XYZ file of C-alpha atoms in Angstrom:
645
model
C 59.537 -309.125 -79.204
C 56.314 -310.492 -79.439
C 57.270 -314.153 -79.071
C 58.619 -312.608 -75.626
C 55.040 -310.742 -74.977
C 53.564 -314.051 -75.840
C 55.177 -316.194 -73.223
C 54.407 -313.531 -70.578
C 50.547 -313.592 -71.279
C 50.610 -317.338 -71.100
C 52.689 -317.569 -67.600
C 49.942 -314.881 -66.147
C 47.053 -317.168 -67.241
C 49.076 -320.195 -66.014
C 49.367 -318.444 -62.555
C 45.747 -317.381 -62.441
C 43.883 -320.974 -63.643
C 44.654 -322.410 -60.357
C 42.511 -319.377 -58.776
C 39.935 -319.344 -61.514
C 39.721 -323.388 -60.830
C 39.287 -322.899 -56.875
C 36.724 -320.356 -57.264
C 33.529 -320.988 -55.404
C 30.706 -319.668 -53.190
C 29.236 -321.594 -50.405
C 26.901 -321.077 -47.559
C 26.235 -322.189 -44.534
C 23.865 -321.982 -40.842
C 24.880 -321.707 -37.496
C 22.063 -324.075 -36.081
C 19.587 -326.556 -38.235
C 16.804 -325.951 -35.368
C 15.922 -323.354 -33.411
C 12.461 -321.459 -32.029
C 10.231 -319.014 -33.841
C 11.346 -316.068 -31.516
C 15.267 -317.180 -32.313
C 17.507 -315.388 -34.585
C 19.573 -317.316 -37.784
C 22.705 -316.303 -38.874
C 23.408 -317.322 -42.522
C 26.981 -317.413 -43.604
C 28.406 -316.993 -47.557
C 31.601 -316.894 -48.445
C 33.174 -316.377 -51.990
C 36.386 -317.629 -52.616
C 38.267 -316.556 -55.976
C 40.442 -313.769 -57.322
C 38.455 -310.820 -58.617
C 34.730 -311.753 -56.574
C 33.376 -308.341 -56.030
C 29.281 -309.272 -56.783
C 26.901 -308.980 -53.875
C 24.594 -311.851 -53.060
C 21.069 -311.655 -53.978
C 19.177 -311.881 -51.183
C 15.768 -311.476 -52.710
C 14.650 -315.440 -52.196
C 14.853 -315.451 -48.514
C 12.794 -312.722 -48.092
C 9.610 -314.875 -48.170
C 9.884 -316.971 -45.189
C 12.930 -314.971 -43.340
C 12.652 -311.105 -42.389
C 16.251 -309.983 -42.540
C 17.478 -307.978 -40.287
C 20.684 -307.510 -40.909
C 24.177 -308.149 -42.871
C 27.775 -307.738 -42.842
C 30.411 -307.878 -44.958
C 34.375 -308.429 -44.905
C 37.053 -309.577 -47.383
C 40.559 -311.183 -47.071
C 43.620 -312.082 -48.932
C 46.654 -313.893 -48.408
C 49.715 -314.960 -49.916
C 51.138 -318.320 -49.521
C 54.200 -319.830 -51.577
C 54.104 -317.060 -53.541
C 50.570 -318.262 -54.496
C 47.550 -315.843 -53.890
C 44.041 -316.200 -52.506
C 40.875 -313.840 -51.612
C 37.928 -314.290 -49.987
C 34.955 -312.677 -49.079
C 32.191 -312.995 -46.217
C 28.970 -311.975 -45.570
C 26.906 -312.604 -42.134
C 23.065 -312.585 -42.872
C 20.566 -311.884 -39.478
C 17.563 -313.794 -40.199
C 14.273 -314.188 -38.171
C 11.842 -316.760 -39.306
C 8.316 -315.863 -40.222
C 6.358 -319.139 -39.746
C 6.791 -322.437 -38.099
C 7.999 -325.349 -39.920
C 10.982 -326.406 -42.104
C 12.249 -323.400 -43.863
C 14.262 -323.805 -47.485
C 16.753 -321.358 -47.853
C 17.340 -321.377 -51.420
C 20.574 -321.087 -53.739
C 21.620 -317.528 -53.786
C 23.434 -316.097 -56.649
C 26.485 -314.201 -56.281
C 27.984 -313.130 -59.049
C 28.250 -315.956 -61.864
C 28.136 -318.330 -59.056
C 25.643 -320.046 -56.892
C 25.142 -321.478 -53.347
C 24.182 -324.638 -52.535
C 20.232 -324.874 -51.234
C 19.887 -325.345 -47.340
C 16.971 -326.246 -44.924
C 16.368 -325.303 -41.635
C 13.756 -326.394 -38.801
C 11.731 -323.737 -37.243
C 9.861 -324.730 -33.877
C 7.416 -323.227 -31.554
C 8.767 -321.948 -28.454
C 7.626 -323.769 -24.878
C 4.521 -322.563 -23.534
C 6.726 -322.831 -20.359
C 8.585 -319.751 -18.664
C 12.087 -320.254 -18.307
C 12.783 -318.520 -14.949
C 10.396 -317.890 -12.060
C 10.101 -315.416 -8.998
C 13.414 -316.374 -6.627
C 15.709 -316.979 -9.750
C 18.120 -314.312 -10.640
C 16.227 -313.451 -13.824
C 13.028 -314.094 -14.940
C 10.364 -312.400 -17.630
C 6.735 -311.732 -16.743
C 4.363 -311.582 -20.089
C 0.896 -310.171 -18.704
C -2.577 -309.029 -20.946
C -4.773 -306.329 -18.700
C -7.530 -306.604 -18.668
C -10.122 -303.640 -17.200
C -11.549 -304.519 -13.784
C -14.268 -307.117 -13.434
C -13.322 -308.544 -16.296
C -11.397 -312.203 -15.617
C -7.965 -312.821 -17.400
C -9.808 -315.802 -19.143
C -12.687 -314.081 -20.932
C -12.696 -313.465 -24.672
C -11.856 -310.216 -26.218
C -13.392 -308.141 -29.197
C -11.811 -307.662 -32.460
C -10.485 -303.977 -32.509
C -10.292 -303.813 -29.128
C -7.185 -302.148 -27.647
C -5.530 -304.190 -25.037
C -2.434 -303.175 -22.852
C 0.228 -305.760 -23.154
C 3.358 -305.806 -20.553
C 6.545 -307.108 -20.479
C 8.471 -307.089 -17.192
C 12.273 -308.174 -16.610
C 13.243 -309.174 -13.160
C 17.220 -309.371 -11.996
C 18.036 -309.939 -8.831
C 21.929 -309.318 -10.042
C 23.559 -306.946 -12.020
C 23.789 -307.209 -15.790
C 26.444 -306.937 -17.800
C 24.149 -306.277 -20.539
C 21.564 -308.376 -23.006
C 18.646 -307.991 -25.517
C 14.722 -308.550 -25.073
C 12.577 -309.675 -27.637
C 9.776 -308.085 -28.535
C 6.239 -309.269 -28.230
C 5.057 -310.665 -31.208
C 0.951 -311.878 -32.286
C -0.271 -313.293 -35.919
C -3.051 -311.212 -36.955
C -2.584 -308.791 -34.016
C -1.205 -305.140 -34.241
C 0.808 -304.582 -31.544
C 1.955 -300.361 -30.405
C 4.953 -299.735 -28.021
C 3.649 -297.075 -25.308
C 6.167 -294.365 -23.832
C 9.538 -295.564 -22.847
C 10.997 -298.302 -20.373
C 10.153 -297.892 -16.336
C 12.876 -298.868 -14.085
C 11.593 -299.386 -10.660
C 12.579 -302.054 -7.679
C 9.929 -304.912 -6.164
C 10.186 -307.779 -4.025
C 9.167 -311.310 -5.065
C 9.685 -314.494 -3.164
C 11.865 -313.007 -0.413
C 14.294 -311.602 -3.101
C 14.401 -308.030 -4.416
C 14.641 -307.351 -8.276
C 15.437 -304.305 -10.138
C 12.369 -304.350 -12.676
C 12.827 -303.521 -16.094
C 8.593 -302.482 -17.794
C 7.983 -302.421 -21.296
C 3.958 -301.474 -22.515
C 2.844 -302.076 -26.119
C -0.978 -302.288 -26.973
C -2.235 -304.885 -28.943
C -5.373 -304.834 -31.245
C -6.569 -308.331 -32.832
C -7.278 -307.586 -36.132
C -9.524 -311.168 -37.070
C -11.788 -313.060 -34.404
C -10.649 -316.546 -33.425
C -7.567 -317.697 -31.649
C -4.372 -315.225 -31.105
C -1.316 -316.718 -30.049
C 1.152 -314.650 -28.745
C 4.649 -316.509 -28.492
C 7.835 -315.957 -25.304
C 9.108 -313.111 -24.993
C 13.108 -314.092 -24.395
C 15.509 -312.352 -22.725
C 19.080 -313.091 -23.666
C 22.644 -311.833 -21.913
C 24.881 -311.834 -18.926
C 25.127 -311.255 -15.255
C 28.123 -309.700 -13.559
C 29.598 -312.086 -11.491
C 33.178 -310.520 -10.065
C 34.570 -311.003 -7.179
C 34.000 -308.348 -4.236
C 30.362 -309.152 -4.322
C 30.888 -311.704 -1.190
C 30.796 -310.805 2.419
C 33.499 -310.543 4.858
C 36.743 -309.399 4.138
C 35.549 -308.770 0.639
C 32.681 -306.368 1.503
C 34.236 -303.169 1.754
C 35.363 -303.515 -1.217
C 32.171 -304.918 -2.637
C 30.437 -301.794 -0.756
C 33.199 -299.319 -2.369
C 32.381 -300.813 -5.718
C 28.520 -301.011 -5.196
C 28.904 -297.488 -4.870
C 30.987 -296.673 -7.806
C 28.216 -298.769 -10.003
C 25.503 -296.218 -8.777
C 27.480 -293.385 -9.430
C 27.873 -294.527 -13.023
C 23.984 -295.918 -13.403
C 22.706 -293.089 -15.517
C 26.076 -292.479 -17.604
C 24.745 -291.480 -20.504
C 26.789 -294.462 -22.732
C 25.375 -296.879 -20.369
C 23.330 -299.892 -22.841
C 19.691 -300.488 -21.359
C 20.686 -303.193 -19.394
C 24.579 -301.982 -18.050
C 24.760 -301.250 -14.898
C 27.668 -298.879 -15.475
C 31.098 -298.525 -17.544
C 32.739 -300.230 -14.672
C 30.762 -303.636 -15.745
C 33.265 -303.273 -18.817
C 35.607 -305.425 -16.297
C 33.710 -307.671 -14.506
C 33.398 -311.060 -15.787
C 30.224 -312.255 -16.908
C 27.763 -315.236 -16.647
C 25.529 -315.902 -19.894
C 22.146 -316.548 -18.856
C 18.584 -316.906 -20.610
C 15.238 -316.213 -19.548
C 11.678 -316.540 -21.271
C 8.048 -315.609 -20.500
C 5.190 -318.197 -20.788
C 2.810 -317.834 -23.963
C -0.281 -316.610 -24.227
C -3.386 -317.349 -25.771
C -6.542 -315.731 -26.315
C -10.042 -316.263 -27.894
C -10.951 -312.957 -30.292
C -14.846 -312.604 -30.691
C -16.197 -311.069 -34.045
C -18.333 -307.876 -33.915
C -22.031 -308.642 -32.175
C -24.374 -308.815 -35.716
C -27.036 -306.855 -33.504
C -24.697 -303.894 -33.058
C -26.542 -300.919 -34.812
C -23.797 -298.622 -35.300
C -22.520 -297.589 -38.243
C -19.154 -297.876 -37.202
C -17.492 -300.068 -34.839
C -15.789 -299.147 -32.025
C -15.086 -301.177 -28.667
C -14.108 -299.095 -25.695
C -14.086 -298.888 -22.293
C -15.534 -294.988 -22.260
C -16.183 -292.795 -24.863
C -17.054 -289.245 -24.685
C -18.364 -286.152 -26.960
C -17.864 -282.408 -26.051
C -19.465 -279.460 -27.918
C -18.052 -276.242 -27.644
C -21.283 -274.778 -27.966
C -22.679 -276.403 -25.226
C -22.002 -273.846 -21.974
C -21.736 -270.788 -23.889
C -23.736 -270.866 -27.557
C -21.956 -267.731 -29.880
C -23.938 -265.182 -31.109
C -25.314 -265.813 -34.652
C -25.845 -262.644 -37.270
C -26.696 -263.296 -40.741
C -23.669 -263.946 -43.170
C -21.139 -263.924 -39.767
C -19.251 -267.339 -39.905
C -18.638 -269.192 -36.648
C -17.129 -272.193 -35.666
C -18.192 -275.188 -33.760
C -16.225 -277.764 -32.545
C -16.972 -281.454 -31.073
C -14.317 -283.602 -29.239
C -14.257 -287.444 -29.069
C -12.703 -289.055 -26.104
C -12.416 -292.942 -26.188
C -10.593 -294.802 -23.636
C -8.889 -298.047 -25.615
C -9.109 -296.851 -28.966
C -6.519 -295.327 -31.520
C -7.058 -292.097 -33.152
C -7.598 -293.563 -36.661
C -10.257 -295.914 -35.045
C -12.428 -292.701 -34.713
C -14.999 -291.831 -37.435
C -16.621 -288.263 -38.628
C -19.870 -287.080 -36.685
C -22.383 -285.951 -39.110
C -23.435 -282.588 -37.330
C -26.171 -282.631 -39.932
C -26.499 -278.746 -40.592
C -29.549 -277.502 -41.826
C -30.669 -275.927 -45.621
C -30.531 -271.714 -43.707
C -26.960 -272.356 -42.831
C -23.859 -273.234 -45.121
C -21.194 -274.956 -43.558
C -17.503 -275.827 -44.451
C -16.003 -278.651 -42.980
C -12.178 -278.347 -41.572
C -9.742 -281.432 -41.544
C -10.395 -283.619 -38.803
C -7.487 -283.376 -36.413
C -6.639 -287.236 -34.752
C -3.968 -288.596 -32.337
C -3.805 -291.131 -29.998
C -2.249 -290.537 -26.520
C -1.288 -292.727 -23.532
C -0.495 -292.361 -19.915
C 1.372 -295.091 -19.364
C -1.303 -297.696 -18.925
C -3.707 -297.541 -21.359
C -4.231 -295.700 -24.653
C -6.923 -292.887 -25.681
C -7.953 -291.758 -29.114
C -8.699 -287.841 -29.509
C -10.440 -286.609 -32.431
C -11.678 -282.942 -32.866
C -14.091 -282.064 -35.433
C -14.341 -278.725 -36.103
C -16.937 -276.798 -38.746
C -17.270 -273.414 -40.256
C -21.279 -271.972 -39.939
C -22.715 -269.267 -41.952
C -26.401 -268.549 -41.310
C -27.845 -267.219 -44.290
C -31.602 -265.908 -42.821
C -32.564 -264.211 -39.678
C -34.623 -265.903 -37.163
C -34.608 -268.912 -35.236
C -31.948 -271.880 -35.595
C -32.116 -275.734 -34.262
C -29.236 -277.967 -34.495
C -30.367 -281.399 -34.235
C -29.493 -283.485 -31.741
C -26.442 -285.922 -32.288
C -25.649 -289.237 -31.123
C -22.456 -291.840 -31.297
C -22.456 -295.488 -30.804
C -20.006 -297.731 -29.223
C -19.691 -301.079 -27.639
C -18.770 -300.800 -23.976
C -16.135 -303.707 -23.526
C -16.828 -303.611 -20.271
C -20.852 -304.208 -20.012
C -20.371 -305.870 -23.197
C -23.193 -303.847 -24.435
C -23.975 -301.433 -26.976
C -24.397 -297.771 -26.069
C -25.084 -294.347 -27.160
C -22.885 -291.141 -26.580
C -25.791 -287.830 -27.206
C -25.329 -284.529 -28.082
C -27.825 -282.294 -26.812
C -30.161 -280.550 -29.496
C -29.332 -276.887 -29.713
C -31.668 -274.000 -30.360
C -30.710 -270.817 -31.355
C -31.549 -267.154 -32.937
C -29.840 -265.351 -35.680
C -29.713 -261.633 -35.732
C -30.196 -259.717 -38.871
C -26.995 -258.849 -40.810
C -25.346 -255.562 -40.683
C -26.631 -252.718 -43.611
C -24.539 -252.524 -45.797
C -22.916 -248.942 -45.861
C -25.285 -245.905 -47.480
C -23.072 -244.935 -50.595
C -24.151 -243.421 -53.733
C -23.784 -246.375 -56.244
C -21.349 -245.670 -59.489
C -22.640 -246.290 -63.049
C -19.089 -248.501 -63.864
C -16.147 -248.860 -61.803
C -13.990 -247.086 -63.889
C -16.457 -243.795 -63.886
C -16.088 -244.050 -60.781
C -12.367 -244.207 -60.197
C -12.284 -241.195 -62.809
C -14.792 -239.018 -60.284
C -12.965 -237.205 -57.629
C -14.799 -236.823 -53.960
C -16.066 -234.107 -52.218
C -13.027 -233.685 -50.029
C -10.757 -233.658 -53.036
C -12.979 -231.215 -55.573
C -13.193 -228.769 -52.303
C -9.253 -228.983 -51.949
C -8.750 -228.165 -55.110
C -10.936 -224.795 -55.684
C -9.459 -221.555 -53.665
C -10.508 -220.592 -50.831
C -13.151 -217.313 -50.595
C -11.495 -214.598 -50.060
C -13.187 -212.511 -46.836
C -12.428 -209.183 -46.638
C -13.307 -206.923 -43.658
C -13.504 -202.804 -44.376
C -12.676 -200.917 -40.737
C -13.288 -197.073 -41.387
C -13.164 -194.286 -38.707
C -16.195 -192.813 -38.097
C -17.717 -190.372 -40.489
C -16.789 -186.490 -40.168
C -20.280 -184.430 -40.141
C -18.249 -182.038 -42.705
C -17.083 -184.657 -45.177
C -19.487 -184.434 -48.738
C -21.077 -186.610 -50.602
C -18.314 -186.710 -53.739
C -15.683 -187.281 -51.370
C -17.646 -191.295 -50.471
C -18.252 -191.227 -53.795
C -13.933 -191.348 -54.340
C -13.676 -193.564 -51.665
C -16.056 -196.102 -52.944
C -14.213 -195.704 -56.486
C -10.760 -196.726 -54.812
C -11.982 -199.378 -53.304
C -13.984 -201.144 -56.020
C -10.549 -200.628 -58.204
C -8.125 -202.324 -55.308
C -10.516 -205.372 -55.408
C -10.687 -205.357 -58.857
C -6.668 -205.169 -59.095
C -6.187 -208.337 -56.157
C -8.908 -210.465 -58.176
C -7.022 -209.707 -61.425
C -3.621 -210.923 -59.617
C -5.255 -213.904 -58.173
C -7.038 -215.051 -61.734
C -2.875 -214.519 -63.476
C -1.764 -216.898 -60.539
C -4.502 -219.353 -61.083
C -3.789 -219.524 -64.506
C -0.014 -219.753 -64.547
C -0.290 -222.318 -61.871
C -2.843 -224.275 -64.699
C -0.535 -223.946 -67.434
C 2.814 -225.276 -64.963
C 0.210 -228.293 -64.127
C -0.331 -228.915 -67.733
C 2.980 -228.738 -69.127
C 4.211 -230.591 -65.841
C 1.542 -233.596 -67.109
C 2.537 -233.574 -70.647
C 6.231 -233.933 -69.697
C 4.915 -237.246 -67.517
C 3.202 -238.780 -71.047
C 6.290 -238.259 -72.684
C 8.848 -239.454 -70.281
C 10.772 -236.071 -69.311
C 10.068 -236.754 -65.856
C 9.265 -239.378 -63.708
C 6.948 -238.633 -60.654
C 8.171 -238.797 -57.469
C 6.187 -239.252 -54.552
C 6.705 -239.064 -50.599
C 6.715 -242.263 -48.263
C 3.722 -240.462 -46.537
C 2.267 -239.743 -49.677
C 2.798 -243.176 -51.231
C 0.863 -244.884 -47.866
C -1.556 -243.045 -47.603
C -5.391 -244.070 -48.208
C -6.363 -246.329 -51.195
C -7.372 -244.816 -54.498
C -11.072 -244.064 -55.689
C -10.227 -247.106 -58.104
C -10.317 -249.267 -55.306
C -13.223 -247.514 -53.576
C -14.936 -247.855 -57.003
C -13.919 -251.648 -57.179
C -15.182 -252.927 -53.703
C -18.659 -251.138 -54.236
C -18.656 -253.463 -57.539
C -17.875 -256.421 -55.997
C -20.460 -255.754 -53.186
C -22.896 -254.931 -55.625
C -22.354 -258.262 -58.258
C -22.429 -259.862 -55.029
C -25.857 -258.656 -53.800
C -27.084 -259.991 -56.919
C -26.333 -263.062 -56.810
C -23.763 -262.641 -60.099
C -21.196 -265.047 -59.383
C -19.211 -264.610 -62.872
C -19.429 -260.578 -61.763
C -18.733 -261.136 -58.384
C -15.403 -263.310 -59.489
C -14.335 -260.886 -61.642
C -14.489 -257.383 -59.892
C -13.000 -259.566 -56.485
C -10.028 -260.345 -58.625
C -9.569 -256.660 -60.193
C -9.137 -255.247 -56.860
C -6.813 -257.841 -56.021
C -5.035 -256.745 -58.804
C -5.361 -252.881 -57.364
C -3.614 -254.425 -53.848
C -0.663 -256.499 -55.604
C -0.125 -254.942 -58.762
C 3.321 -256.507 -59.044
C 2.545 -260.219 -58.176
C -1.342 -260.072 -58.733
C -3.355 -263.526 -58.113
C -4.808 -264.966 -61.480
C -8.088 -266.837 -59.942
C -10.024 -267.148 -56.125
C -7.637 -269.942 -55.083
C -4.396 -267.953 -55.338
C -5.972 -264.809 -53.526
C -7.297 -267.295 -51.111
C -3.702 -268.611 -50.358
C -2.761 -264.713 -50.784
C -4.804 -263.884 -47.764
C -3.499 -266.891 -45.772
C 0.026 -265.810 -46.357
C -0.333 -261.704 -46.079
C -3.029 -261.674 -43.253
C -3.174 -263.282 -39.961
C -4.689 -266.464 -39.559
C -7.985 -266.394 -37.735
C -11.354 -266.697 -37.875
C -11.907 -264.108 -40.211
C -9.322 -265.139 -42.956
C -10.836 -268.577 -42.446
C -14.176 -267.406 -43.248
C -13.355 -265.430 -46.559
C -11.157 -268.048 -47.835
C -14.566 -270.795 -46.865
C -16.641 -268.042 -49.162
C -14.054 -267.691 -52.031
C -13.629 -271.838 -52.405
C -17.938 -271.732 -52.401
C -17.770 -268.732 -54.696
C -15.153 -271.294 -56.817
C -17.204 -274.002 -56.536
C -20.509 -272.308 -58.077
C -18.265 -270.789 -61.478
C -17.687 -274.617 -62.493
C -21.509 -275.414 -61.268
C -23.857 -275.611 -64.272
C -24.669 -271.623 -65.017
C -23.379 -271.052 -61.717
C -26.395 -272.253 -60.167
C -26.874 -272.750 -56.431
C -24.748 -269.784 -55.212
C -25.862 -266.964 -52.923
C -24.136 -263.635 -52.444
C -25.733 -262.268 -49.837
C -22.957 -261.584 -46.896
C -20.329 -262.568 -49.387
C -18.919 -259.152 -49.116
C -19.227 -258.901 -45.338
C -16.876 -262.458 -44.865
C -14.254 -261.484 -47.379
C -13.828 -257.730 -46.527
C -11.858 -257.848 -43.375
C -9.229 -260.258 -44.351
C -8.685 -257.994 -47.836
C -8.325 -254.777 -45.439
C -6.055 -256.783 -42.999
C -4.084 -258.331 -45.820
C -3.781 -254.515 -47.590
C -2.810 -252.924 -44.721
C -0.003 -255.663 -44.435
C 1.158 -255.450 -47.510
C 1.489 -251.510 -47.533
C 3.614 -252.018 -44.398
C 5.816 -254.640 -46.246
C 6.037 -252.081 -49.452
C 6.868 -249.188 -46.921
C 9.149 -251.050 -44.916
C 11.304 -251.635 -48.469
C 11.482 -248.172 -49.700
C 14.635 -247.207 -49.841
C 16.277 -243.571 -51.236
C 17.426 -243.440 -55.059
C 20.551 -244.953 -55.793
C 21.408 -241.581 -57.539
C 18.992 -238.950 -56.828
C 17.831 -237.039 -60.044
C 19.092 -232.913 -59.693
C 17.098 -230.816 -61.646
């Protein structure tokens, strides 16, 4: 038995050391030369039973940016003899001129042999001009007045366009993309299709915009853009006999132009069976000289543009300022030829009566087709602090106008302007603690509580001349002892209804019962605690205590959410972004709790001010209590099983 298991193993391993023997990985290139803009396709292929290891394709990625790969396997049996394979297909685009080493490439326990290939630049020449069937246009704007010749700055945006002329129809094809060294280059919107007329011959244009920024002065190069692919070329495109049918299918092709499967540069489904005709196209080069950033230029930042713009929202209509009020101003930038992240912060420079809280700067960069436009808005919370009058400096951007090539200076008009006193604070009788006076009942509630005076009006006939005195006397006697009967009554009620109070209460300590309120009872206005609580935090507030003030803010919040209460200022801030609506005045009290914040981790809370810190955080807690008590109401729902006494 085993001598018979024996011979078995051995004639598998005899079968399989012809494979193992043949195993082997090679590679190979399509093309030894080719141009920078060109694609390379690398080919491996792994021969041997059992190769399933990918190739590592780490090594080329230093002088090759791949772009692609597939894969696919075969196997075959021949003779009763069998073979696999496998086969990868590697896109690579060259990153620098020269010759290239493609190195060996491990797959598995194996190893490719090393390759070369030689990487040239592209003709300066366009292949294709106006009255060929194809031909690519690669074109720098420039603004007007300034010649196509003249340097550019560094920074500066620049529309680049690439244009694709066919007189015929194509069966489809790629276009490169514009590439520069040292440049960054933006596509703009999406492609225009639009017909012209050049050299006697009309083309169906296909536009591409980018915008290019140099990045370094000095020379930029930017290569050919190429155009590879086909043009239909089936019969019934002729004349005579053939036209109708040309016309017919002319007609058929613009029916089918926008098909929604249709490639960029299809003219329909029907071109699926015409025959084609490969050609190529490519733009001249083009060079330009970058100049570095004038060293006289005496703004802080740089920014070359063709018009740049500031717009204060304060400037037609100034708000009205009251002490401890917070109000926003805002200031636009507008800069034709710039990107958003070119733009830098304004320093609005605020002055020592006012505290300020500055908002995220919000950036983007639009186009409209042509050239490109960076928006910035700049927005910033006020709070004056003292009564009187207020100036707001002027303020002042510079830039460097590409087109004067000049330096000059966007102003923002000085402002001047006169705070109001704040509002008085309301005139309430201050507590001794907050919990004395939760405990304290109001007016309104002490007055409920007591009886109501009992008025009682006597209506007698009118007196008989023959009645005596003795007989009044009686009559006054009855009367007293009525009154004195009804007030006796009225004291038994008051104290039975005292003892069914008291026993109800004790019952409550020790569990017997469980009180249960009405939905209108349950909504309706906030407990003295609360009342007792906001007067604290206005008071800690007034002076100046910002420990106090932190503390008696939070215990009312935990009054408001006693099930989920927040544990410091930056969860009730977040808390009044979530429960309130977001506006100006939840913006303002969560500005004053982060400066509140800021002064507890200040040395001994130094530098904080309370005054109006109660006025900017009251209305978002009202508007974020009288949300939640809608929530809570909204969820009531009746016991699951009612208690039946």
């Amino acid at each position: 038995m085993h001598h018979r298991t024996g011979c078995v193993l051995l004639l598998i391993l005899t079968l399989m050391c012809p494979l193992l023997a043949n195993a082997a990985v090679t590679a190979t290139l399509d093309r030894q030369q080719l141009y920078e803009s060109e694609v390379l396709t690398l080919s491996i292929e792994a021969s041997g039973l059992g190769q399933t290891a990918e190739p590592d394709l780490t090594p080329l990625e230093q002088d090759f940016d791949i772009l692609g790969t597939s894969r696919g396997s075969q196997i075959s049996i021949i003779n009763g003899r069998s073979s696999s394979s496998q086969q990868w297909r590697i896109s690579l685009k060259p990153r620098r001129l020269g010759e290239l080493r493609i190195p060996a490439l491990s797959v598995g326990a194996e190893r490719t042999q090393p390759l070369s290939v030689q990487v040239s630049e592209t003709p300066e020449g366009a292949l294709g001009h106006p009255g060929d069937d194809v031909f690519v246009e690669l074109t720098l704007e420039r603004p007007e007045g300034v010649s196509a010749d003249d340097p550019v700055m560094v920074q500066q945006q620049l529309p680049l366009v690439v244009r694709l002329y066919s007189a015929q129809p194509l069966r489809g094809g790629s276009l490169s993309d514009p590439r520069a060294e040292g440049a960054v280059l933006e596509r703009l919107g999406a492609d225009r299709r639009y017909s012209s007329r050049r050299d006697g011959r009309d083309y169906q244009v296909i536009e591409r915009r980018y915008s290019l920024s140099p990045e370094h002065s000095g020379t930029l190069r930017i290569p050919p853009v190429i155009f590879e692919g086909e043009l239909m070329t089936g019969a019934g495109r002729g004349s005579g006999a053939g036209a109708g049918a040309g016309t017919q299918r002319s007609r058929l092709d613009r029916m089918f132009q926008d098909f929604p499967f249709a490639t960029d540069f299809t003219s329909g489904p029907l071109s699926l069976f015409e025959s084609g005709q490969p050609v190529r196209a490519q733009s001249r080069a083009l060079t330009l000289q970058v100049k570095a950033r004038p060293e006289d230029f005496s703004g802080q930042h740089w920014l070359p543009a063709e018009a740049l713009s500031v717009e204060d929202s304060w400037a037609q209509q100034p708000p009205a300022l009251r002490v401890g009020e917070p109000v926003t101003r805002t200031l636009t930038l507008v800069a034709k030829g710039l990107a958003g992240s070119q733009i830098p912060d304004v320093n609005m420079r605020i002055p020592a009566a006012v505290r300020s809280y500055r908002e995220p700067t919000k950036k983007e960069t639009r186009t409209d087709g042509q050239a490109v436009y960076a928006v910035s808005k700049q927005s910033m919370t006020l709070i004056p602090t003292q009564a009187g009058s207020l100036q707001l400096p002027e303020l002042h951007v510079r830039w460097w106008d590409i087109k004067a090539e000049r330096e000059r200076e966007t102003r923002v008009p000085a402002l001047n302007l006169t705070v109001a006193a704040g509002a008085p604070p309301p005139a309430t009788k201050a507590p001794t603690s907050p919990a004395a006076a939760a405990a304290a009942p109001s007016d309104a509630t002490a007055s409920a509580d007591q009886p109501a005076p009992q008025s009682t009006t006597n209506v007698a006939a009118a007196p008989d001349t023959n009645s005596s005195q003795s007989t009044s006397g009686q009559s006054t006697s009855a009367s007293n002892a009525n009154i004195r009967l009804i007030l006796g009554a009225l004291i038994g009620l008051l104290v039975l209804a005292a003892a069914g109070v008291g026993a109800i209460m004790i019952a409550r300590k020790k569990g017997l019962i469980q009180p249960r309120l009405s939905q209108t009872a349950a909504s309706a206005a906030p407990p003295p605690r609360q009342s007792a609580l906001r007067e604290a935090v206005r008071q800690a507030a007034d002076q100046h205590d910002a420990p106090g003030t932190a503390e008696a803010l939070l215990a009312l919040a935990r009054t408001r959410w006693p099930d989920d209460p927040p544990l410091n200022l930056a969860m009730l801030a977040r808390r009044l972004g979530r429960t309130a609506p977001l506006d100006a005045t939840v913006e303002a009290a969560q500005s004053a709790l982060a400066e509140l914040e800021r002064a507890l981790y200040a040395p001994s809370g130094a530098g904080w001010s309370g005054q109006g810190f109660w006025d900017q955080v009251r209305g978002a807690l009202t508007q974020a209590g009288e949300q939640s008590t809608e929530e809570d109401a909204a969820s009531v729902l009746a016991p699951l099983y009612p208690q039946r006494n």
